[in-house]
mmCIF file of C-alpha atoms in Angstrom:
data_model
loop_
_atom_site.group_PDB
_atom_site.id
_atom_site.type_symbol
_atom_site.label_atom_id
_atom_site.label_comp_id
_atom_site.label_asym_id
_atom_site.label_seq_id
_atom_site.Cartn_x
_atom_site.Cartn_y
_atom_site.Cartn_z
ATOM 1 C CA MET A 1 2.011 1.349 2.347
ATOM 2 C CA THR A 2 4.326 0.453 -0.517
ATOM 3 C CA VAL A 3 6.837 2.838 -2.057
ATOM 4 C CA GLY A 4 7.894 2.869 -5.706
ATOM 5 C CA VAL A 5 9.484 5.030 -8.343
ATOM 6 C CA ALA A 6 8.713 6.200 -11.869
ATOM 7 C CA LEU A 7 11.498 5.295 -14.287
ATOM 8 C CA ASN A 8 12.485 7.674 -17.065
ATOM 9 C CA ALA A 9 15.287 6.714 -19.443
ATOM 10 C CA ALA A 10 13.979 8.533 -22.520
ATOM 11 C CA ASP A 11 17.328 10.287 -23.053
ATOM 12 C CA ALA A 12 19.410 7.093 -23.037
ATOM 13 C CA ASP A 13 21.035 5.618 -26.141
ATOM 14 C CA ASN A 14 18.741 2.611 -25.737
ATOM 15 C CA GLN A 15 15.716 3.333 -23.582
ATOM 16 C CA ILE A 16 14.840 -0.328 -23.020
ATOM 17 C CA ASP A 17 18.300 -1.390 -21.850
ATOM 18 C CA ALA A 18 18.633 1.679 -19.641
ATOM 19 C CA THR A 19 15.199 1.165 -18.103
ATOM 20 C CA VAL A 20 15.953 -2.454 -17.203
ATOM 21 C CA SER A 21 19.199 -1.326 -15.585
ATOM 22 C CA LEU A 22 17.368 1.324 -13.546
ATOM 23 C CA ALA A 23 14.716 -1.183 -12.525
ATOM 24 C CA ARG A 24 17.356 -3.572 -11.225
ATOM 25 C CA GLU A 25 18.884 -0.746 -9.229
ATOM 26 C CA ALA A 26 15.487 0.239 -7.837
ATOM 27 C CA SER A 27 14.760 -3.316 -6.759
ATOM 28 C CA ALA A 28 18.169 -3.648 -5.125
ATOM 29 C CA ALA A 29 17.482 -0.430 -3.209
ATOM 30 C CA GLY A 30 14.370 -2.004 -1.713
ATOM 31 C CA LEU A 31 11.750 -0.224 -3.813
ATOM 32 C CA ARG A 32 8.604 -2.255 -4.413
ATOM 33 C CA SER A 33 7.324 -0.955 -7.751
ATOM 34 C CA ALA A 34 8.416 0.699 -10.991
ATOM 35 C CA TRP A 35 6.051 2.799 -13.090
ATOM 36 C CA PHE A 36 6.226 4.011 -16.683
ATOM 37 C CA GLY A 37 4.617 7.041 -18.259
ATOM 38 C CA GLN A 38 2.914 7.052 -21.654
ATOM 39 C CA THR A 39 3.358 9.806 -24.208
ATOM 40 C CA PHE A 40 4.173 9.318 -27.892
ATOM 41 C CA GLY A 41 7.386 7.369 -27.308
ATOM 42 C CA ALA A 42 7.887 3.935 -25.765
ATOM 43 C CA ASP A 43 4.870 1.680 -25.310
ATOM 44 C CA SER A 44 4.490 1.558 -21.532
ATOM 45 C CA PRO A 45 2.744 -1.845 -21.150
ATOM 46 C CA GLN A 46 5.422 -3.435 -23.326
ATOM 47 C CA LEU A 47 8.135 -1.703 -21.315
ATOM 48 C CA ALA A 48 6.531 -2.884 -18.078
ATOM 49 C CA ALA A 49 6.343 -6.447 -19.401
ATOM 50 C CA ILE A 50 10.053 -6.427 -20.277
ATOM 51 C CA VAL A 51 11.060 -4.989 -16.912
ATOM 52 C CA GLY A 52 8.796 -7.392 -15.051
ATOM 53 C CA ARG A 53 10.435 -10.351 -16.808
ATOM 54 C CA GLU A 54 13.946 -9.059 -16.233
ATOM 55 C CA VAL A 55 13.451 -8.038 -12.592
ATOM 56 C CA PRO A 56 11.440 -10.748 -10.802
ATOM 57 C CA GLY A 57 9.477 -9.609 -7.778
ATOM 58 C CA LEU A 58 9.212 -5.967 -8.809
ATOM 59 C CA GLN A 59 5.649 -4.708 -9.301
ATOM 60 C CA VAL A 60 5.300 -2.776 -12.573
ATOM 61 C CA GLY A 61 2.699 -0.307 -13.735
ATOM 62 C CA THR A 62 1.627 2.120 -16.426
ATOM 63 C CA SER A 63 0.814 5.672 -15.406
ATOM 64 C CA ALA A 64 -1.073 6.377 -17.487
ATOM 65 C CA ILE A 65 -2.500 5.586 -20.935
ATOM 66 C CA PRO A 66 -4.921 8.264 -22.251
ATOM 67 C CA VAL A 67 -8.269 6.823 -23.318
ATOM 68 C CA PHE A 68 -8.442 9.047 -26.402
ATOM 69 C CA GLY A 69 -6.758 7.522 -29.428
ATOM 70 C CA ARG A 70 -6.970 4.016 -27.933
ATOM 71 C CA HIS A 71 -9.548 1.237 -27.929
ATOM 72 C CA PRO A 72 -10.430 -1.139 -25.077
ATOM 73 C CA LEU A 73 -9.780 -4.222 -27.231
ATOM 74 C CA LEU A 74 -6.226 -3.121 -27.985
ATOM 75 C CA VAL A 75 -5.440 -1.908 -24.475
ATOM 76 C CA SER A 76 -6.828 -5.162 -23.060
ATOM 77 C CA SER A 77 -4.488 -7.113 -25.313
ATOM 78 C CA GLN A 78 -1.523 -5.040 -24.161
ATOM 79 C CA ALA A 79 -2.446 -5.267 -20.488
ATOM 80 C CA GLN A 80 -3.169 -8.991 -20.463
ATOM 81 C CA THR A 81 0.088 -9.691 -22.287
ATOM 82 C CA ALA A 82 2.005 -7.666 -19.698
ATOM 83 C CA GLN A 83 0.132 -9.441 -16.905
ATOM 84 C CA ALA A 84 1.012 -12.876 -18.282
ATOM 85 C CA ALA A 85 4.635 -11.845 -18.840
ATOM 86 C CA THR A 86 4.982 -10.661 -15.241
ATOM 87 C CA HIS A 87 2.900 -13.450 -13.661
ATOM 88 C CA GLY A 88 0.413 -11.053 -12.105
ATOM 89 C CA ARG A 89 2.624 -8.069 -11.254
ATOM 90 C CA TYR A 90 1.266 -5.583 -13.805
ATOM 91 C CA HIS A 91 -0.995 -2.631 -12.960
ATOM 92 C CA LEU A 92 -2.737 -0.656 -15.701
ATOM 93 C CA GLY A 93 -3.274 3.073 -15.307
ATOM 94 C CA LEU A 94 -5.597 5.050 -17.572
ATOM 95 C CA ALA A 95 -5.959 8.806 -17.983
ATOM 96 C CA LEU A 96 -8.332 11.276 -19.561
ATOM 97 C CA GLY A 97 -5.401 12.974 -21.292
ATOM 98 C CA THR A 98 -5.402 16.629 -22.277
ATOM 99 C CA LYS A 99 -7.147 18.638 -24.949
ATOM 100 C CA LEU A 100 -3.833 19.948 -26.312
ATOM 101 C CA LEU A 101 -2.156 16.585 -26.862
ATOM 102 C CA THR A 102 -5.325 14.783 -27.943
ATOM 103 C CA GLU A 103 -6.308 17.264 -30.635
ATOM 104 C CA ALA A 104 -2.789 18.146 -31.800
ATOM 105 C CA GLY A 105 -1.510 14.565 -31.793
ATOM 106 C CA PHE A 106 -4.502 12.470 -32.868
ATOM 107 C CA GLY A 107 -6.577 15.067 -34.675
ATOM 108 C CA ILE A 108 -9.708 14.060 -32.779
ATOM 109 C CA PRO A 109 -11.892 16.307 -30.605
ATOM 110 C CA PHE A 110 -11.398 16.175 -26.844
ATOM 111 C CA GLU A 111 -15.080 15.817 -26.063
ATOM 112 C CA ARG A 112 -16.970 14.162 -23.167
ATOM 113 C CA PRO A 113 -13.811 12.759 -21.558
ATOM 114 C CA VAL A 114 -15.501 11.378 -18.430
ATOM 115 C CA ALA A 115 -18.210 9.659 -20.464
ATOM 116 C CA ARG A 116 -15.503 8.090 -22.617
ATOM 117 C CA LEU A 117 -13.619 7.010 -19.490
ATOM 118 C CA ARG A 118 -16.734 5.322 -18.095
ATOM 119 C CA GLU A 119 -17.358 3.382 -21.286
ATOM 120 C CA PHE A 120 -13.675 2.499 -21.630
ATOM 121 C CA LEU A 121 -13.497 1.124 -18.079
ATOM 122 C CA THR A 122 -16.732 -0.836 -18.455
ATOM 123 C CA ALA A 123 -15.606 -2.554 -21.647
ATOM 124 C CA LEU A 124 -12.031 -3.029 -20.446
ATOM 125 C CA ARG A 125 -13.045 -4.772 -17.233
ATOM 126 C CA GLN A 126 -15.197 -7.229 -19.196
ATOM 127 C CA LEU A 127 -12.278 -7.959 -21.484
ATOM 128 C CA THR A 128 -9.579 -8.354 -18.861
ATOM 129 C CA GLU A 129 -11.717 -10.453 -16.520
ATOM 130 C CA THR A 130 -13.475 -12.717 -19.018
ATOM 131 C CA GLY A 131 -11.707 -12.359 -22.362
ATOM 132 C CA THR A 132 -15.011 -11.371 -23.942
ATOM 133 C CA ALA A 133 -17.086 -8.235 -24.322
ATOM 134 C CA ASP A 134 -20.383 -7.206 -25.815
ATOM 135 C CA PHE A 135 -20.404 -3.500 -25.059
ATOM 136 C CA HIS A 136 -22.222 -0.962 -27.195
ATOM 137 C CA GLY A 137 -22.082 2.535 -25.770
ATOM 138 C CA GLU A 138 -22.607 6.025 -27.081
ATOM 139 C CA LEU A 139 -18.920 6.577 -27.756
ATOM 140 C CA LEU A 140 -17.367 3.109 -27.896
ATOM 141 C CA THR A 141 -18.171 -0.362 -29.124
ATOM 142 C CA ALA A 142 -16.192 -3.373 -27.937
ATOM 143 C CA ALA A 143 -17.352 -6.807 -29.045
ATOM 144 C CA THR A 144 -15.463 -10.089 -29.353
ATOM 145 C CA PRO A 145 -16.363 -12.332 -32.296
ATOM 146 C CA MET A 146 -13.448 -14.451 -31.066
ATOM 147 C CA SER A 147 -11.752 -14.795 -27.697
ATOM 148 C CA ALA A 148 -9.681 -11.864 -26.435
ATOM 149 C CA ARG A 149 -8.196 -13.891 -23.593
ATOM 150 C CA VAL A 150 -4.440 -14.115 -23.073
ATOM 151 C CA PRO A 151 -3.564 -17.419 -21.362
ATOM 152 C CA GLY A 152 -1.512 -16.779 -18.250
ATOM 153 C CA ALA A 153 -3.029 -13.383 -17.544
ATOM 154 C CA GLY A 154 -5.238 -14.715 -14.760
ATOM 155 C CA SER A 155 -8.650 -13.306 -13.958
ATOM 156 C CA GLY A 156 -8.067 -9.614 -14.376
ATOM 157 C CA VAL A 157 -5.683 -6.674 -14.387
ATOM 158 C CA PRO A 158 -5.805 -3.970 -11.684
ATOM 159 C CA LEU A 159 -7.375 -0.881 -13.286
ATOM 160 C CA LEU A 160 -6.322 2.513 -11.972
ATOM 161 C CA VAL A 161 -7.190 6.012 -13.192
ATOM 162 C CA ALA A 162 -5.213 9.245 -13.047
ATOM 163 C CA ALA A 163 -8.290 10.930 -11.597
ATOM 164 C CA MET A 164 -8.435 14.121 -9.533
ATOM 165 C CA GLY A 165 -11.606 15.978 -10.568
ATOM 166 C CA PRO A 166 -15.017 15.211 -8.995
ATOM 167 C CA GLN A 167 -16.539 13.465 -12.027
ATOM 168 C CA ALA A 168 -13.443 11.392 -12.786
ATOM 169 C CA LEU A 169 -13.131 10.405 -9.120
ATOM 170 C CA LYS A 170 -16.770 9.281 -9.052
ATOM 171 C CA ALA A 171 -16.288 7.189 -12.195
ATOM 172 C CA SER A 172 -13.074 5.711 -10.817
ATOM 173 C CA GLY A 173 -14.633 4.787 -7.489
ATOM 174 C CA GLU A 174 -17.519 3.055 -9.250
ATOM 175 C CA LEU A 175 -15.612 1.298 -12.034
ATOM 176 C CA ALA A 176 -11.876 1.098 -11.268
ATOM 177 C CA ASP A 177 -9.698 -0.388 -8.535
ATOM 178 C CA GLY A 178 -7.989 2.831 -7.555
ATOM 179 C CA ILE A 179 -6.532 6.150 -8.629
ATOM 180 C CA LEU A 180 -3.174 7.668 -9.575
ATOM 181 C CA PRO A 181 -3.264 11.340 -8.550
ATOM 182 C CA TYR A 182 -0.237 13.443 -9.554
ATOM 183 C CA LEU A 183 0.782 16.816 -8.105
ATOM 184 C CA ALA A 184 -1.929 16.436 -5.487
ATOM 185 C CA GLY A 185 -0.503 17.295 -2.084
ATOM 186 C CA PRO A 186 -1.574 15.745 1.233
ATOM 187 C CA ARG A 187 -4.158 18.465 1.820
ATOM 188 C CA ALA A 188 -5.875 17.869 -1.523
ATOM 189 C CA LEU A 189 -5.781 14.116 -0.937
ATOM 190 C CA ALA A 190 -7.201 14.226 2.575
ATOM 191 C CA GLU A 191 -9.871 16.878 2.036
ATOM 192 C CA HIS A 192 -11.035 16.259 -1.522
ATOM 193 C CA ILE A 193 -9.649 13.283 -3.445
ATOM 194 C CA VAL A 194 -9.669 10.356 -1.011
ATOM 195 C CA PRO A 195 -13.131 11.121 0.440
ATOM 196 C CA ALA A 196 -14.670 11.473 -3.022
ATOM 197 C CA VAL A 197 -13.288 8.272 -4.534
ATOM 198 C CA THR A 198 -13.928 6.283 -1.341
ATOM 199 C CA ALA A 199 -17.549 7.429 -1.146
ATOM 200 C CA ALA A 200 -18.113 6.511 -4.796
ATOM 201 C CA ALA A 201 -16.646 3.042 -4.256
ATOM 202 C CA GLU A 202 -18.757 2.469 -1.140
ATOM 203 C CA ALA A 203 -21.923 3.565 -2.940
ATOM 204 C CA ALA A 204 -21.150 1.134 -5.759
ATOM 205 C CA GLY A 205 -20.487 -1.720 -3.340
ATOM 206 C CA ARG A 206 -16.825 -1.920 -4.327
ATOM 207 C CA PRO A 207 -13.800 -2.421 -2.055
ATOM 208 C CA ALA A 208 -11.883 0.563 -0.715
ATOM 209 C CA PRO A 209 -9.909 1.990 -3.651
ATOM 210 C CA ARG A 210 -6.151 2.072 -3.880
ATOM 211 C CA VAL A 211 -4.679 5.565 -3.806
ATOM 212 C CA VAL A 212 -1.318 5.555 -5.564
ATOM 213 C CA ALA A 213 0.037 9.049 -5.024
ATOM 214 C CA LEU A 214 2.574 10.100 -7.633
ATOM 215 C CA VAL A 215 4.937 12.588 -6.026
ATOM 216 C CA HIS A 216 7.544 14.681 -7.814
ATOM 217 C CA GLY A 217 10.515 14.746 -5.483
ATOM 218 C CA VAL A 218 14.166 14.215 -4.656
ATOM 219 C CA VAL A 219 16.526 14.166 -1.693
ATOM 220 C CA THR A 220 19.006 17.045 -1.842
ATOM 221 C CA ASP A 221 20.827 19.565 0.346
ATOM 222 C CA ASP A 222 20.228 22.287 -2.248
ATOM 223 C CA ALA A 223 16.451 22.447 -2.028
ATOM 224 C CA ASP A 224 16.012 26.033 -3.218
ATOM 225 C CA SER A 225 17.989 25.571 -6.427
ATOM 226 C CA VAL A 226 16.409 22.220 -7.254
ATOM 227 C CA ARG A 227 12.925 23.611 -6.626
ATOM 228 C CA GLU A 228 13.555 26.363 -9.164
ATOM 229 C CA THR A 229 14.599 23.745 -11.715
ATOM 230 C CA ALA A 230 11.430 21.820 -10.890
ATOM 231 C CA ALA A 231 9.399 24.996 -11.370
ATOM 232 C CA GLU A 232 10.670 25.255 -14.942
ATOM 233 C CA GLN A 233 10.037 21.598 -15.731
ATOM 234 C CA LEU A 234 6.566 21.443 -14.181
ATOM 235 C CA ALA A 235 5.194 24.797 -15.391
ATOM 236 C CA PHE A 236 3.402 22.987 -18.237
ATOM 237 C CA TYR A 237 0.976 21.441 -15.742
ATOM 238 C CA GLU A 238 -0.064 24.821 -14.407
ATOM 239 C CA ARG A 239 -1.719 25.515 -17.773
ATOM 240 C CA ILE A 240 -3.890 22.383 -17.570
ATOM 241 C CA PRO A 241 -7.123 23.133 -15.667
ATOM 242 C CA SER A 242 -7.312 19.819 -13.796
ATOM 243 C CA TYR A 243 -3.774 20.162 -12.502
ATOM 244 C CA ALA A 244 -4.125 23.865 -11.719
ATOM 245 C CA ARG A 245 -7.194 23.029 -9.643
ATOM 246 C CA VAL A 246 -5.537 20.289 -7.593
ATOM 247 C CA ILE A 247 -2.406 22.380 -7.056
ATOM 248 C CA GLY A 248 -4.637 25.085 -5.621
ATOM 249 C CA LEU A 249 -6.498 22.574 -3.440
ATOM 250 C CA SER A 250 -3.104 21.517 -2.108
ATOM 251 C CA GLY A 251 -2.554 25.067 -0.860
ATOM 252 C CA ALA A 252 0.029 25.897 -3.515
ATOM 253 C CA THR A 253 0.293 28.284 -6.450
ATOM 254 C CA ARG A 254 2.983 26.550 -8.503
ATOM 255 C CA ALA A 255 3.376 22.889 -9.377
ATOM 256 C CA ALA A 256 6.868 22.975 -7.885
ATOM 257 C CA ASP A 257 5.389 24.014 -4.544
ATOM 258 C CA VAL A 258 3.805 20.561 -4.301
ATOM 259 C CA ALA A 259 7.099 18.798 -5.094
ATOM 260 C CA VAL A 260 8.834 17.042 -2.192
ATOM 261 C CA ILE A 261 12.373 18.407 -2.172
ATOM 262 C CA GLY A 262 14.745 18.422 0.796
ATOM 263 C CA ASP A 263 17.030 16.294 2.918
ATOM 264 C CA GLU A 264 16.222 12.789 4.169
ATOM 265 C CA LYS A 265 14.371 13.984 7.242
ATOM 266 C CA ALA A 266 12.182 16.399 5.265
ATOM 267 C CA VAL A 267 11.336 13.916 2.520
ATOM 268 C CA ALA A 268 10.552 11.108 4.976
ATOM 269 C CA ALA A 269 8.218 13.435 6.853
ATOM 270 C CA GLU A 270 6.375 14.296 3.641
ATOM 271 C CA VAL A 271 5.985 10.629 2.725
ATOM 272 C CA ARG A 272 4.366 10.088 6.123
ATOM 273 C CA ARG A 273 2.024 13.029 5.422
ATOM 274 C CA TYR A 274 0.885 11.341 2.205
ATOM 275 C CA ARG A 275 0.245 8.130 4.121
ATOM 276 C CA ASP A 276 -1.740 9.968 6.766
ATOM 277 C CA ALA A 277 -3.742 11.712 4.026
ATOM 278 C CA GLY A 278 -4.952 8.362 2.702
ATOM 279 C CA ALA A 279 -2.335 7.266 0.167
ATOM 280 C CA THR A 280 -1.985 3.489 0.120
ATOM 281 C CA GLU A 281 1.112 3.722 -2.080
ATOM 282 C CA VAL A 282 3.592 6.492 -2.869
ATOM 283 C CA VAL A 283 5.508 6.618 -6.158
ATOM 284 C CA PHE A 284 8.249 9.197 -6.614
ATOM 285 C CA SER A 285 8.882 10.693 -10.051
ATOM 286 C CA GLY A 286 11.457 13.202 -11.246
ATOM 287 C CA THR A 287 14.124 11.753 -8.964
ATOM 288 C CA GLU A 288 16.723 12.379 -11.665
ATOM 289 C CA ILE A 289 16.194 16.151 -11.557
ATOM 290 C CA ALA A 290 19.273 16.888 -9.400
ATOM 291 C CA GLY A 291 21.683 14.397 -10.952
ATOM 292 C CA GLU A 292 22.692 10.785 -10.409
ATOM 293 C CA ALA A 293 24.056 11.155 -6.890
ATOM 294 C CA ALA A 294 20.823 12.758 -5.664
ATOM 295 C CA ARG A 295 18.742 10.120 -7.450
ATOM 296 C CA ARG A 296 20.621 7.291 -5.755
ATOM 297 C CA ARG A 297 20.350 9.067 -2.428
ATOM 298 C CA THR A 298 16.597 9.425 -2.961
ATOM 299 C CA TRP A 299 16.140 5.780 -3.900
ATOM 300 C CA SER A 300 18.136 4.687 -0.853
ATOM 301 C CA LEU A 301 15.796 6.606 1.447
ATOM 302 C CA LEU A 302 12.658 5.416 -0.340
ATOM 303 C CA GLY A 303 13.889 1.829 -0.132
ATOM 304 C CA GLU A 304 14.259 2.222 3.617
ATOM 305 C CA LEU A 305 10.760 3.658 3.886
ATOM 306 C CA ALA A 306 9.391 0.765 1.823
ATOM 307 C CA GLY A 307 11.047 -1.829 4.037
#
């Protein structure tokens, strides 16, 4: 099992410079991968490409680009460019997104998200593996009157999906290389998520899927106070049905209850629980929540666990 970290330098004077600096620190701490979220700010594949060039050996990934408001041809171009820039160390994560951000931000209806995901993945795999596509679906068309290949990108980009619901897990098992569940505790992984995506992959004749568990957590001696801060920051997710469902399946009522917060012994034990639940990789996010000293302490432990 590999261990990585999500990097967030959105509050820095220069997000790109600060992110590269954090990535170097993460690599020096022994972490294996760095992941970048996608909202309306920095372009995550471009950020991953820069970090991958500046920090050789570090795996880099996007978690995750919503399929609404994007097109497979454009995302393929981004992903292949990042893959060529990093010499095969880029991992592309996709997401359904949310109704609130899709409709408020793009002004388009959030309709048939799983159907759109299926068509997006089908066209995107053609593009990233062959540089061509001739896909005509109900919701998307992706055709290549000229080559869409990026020399140096190799024969494909790992495709992952931030999937947690039954339909999205089925689509991901059939069409993607793995999943990126967030705020899904070990219980939800072991009893619901991993069995569903694995069964779908087996039925489709695909290899066992990667399960990259994104975990909100930090090492601290002040767990109660930090958890209350986390409760404030993560409350947004409790209003999103897919997250509310998986939080409940994890045996929790609040998003912060799924966060991994405690001293080194407690956090290491939770990482082992994720592994035992079927996670092939664990990526910690929100490690900056308790300040720089706690973040460095967290990364030190995670680097040891990754070693």
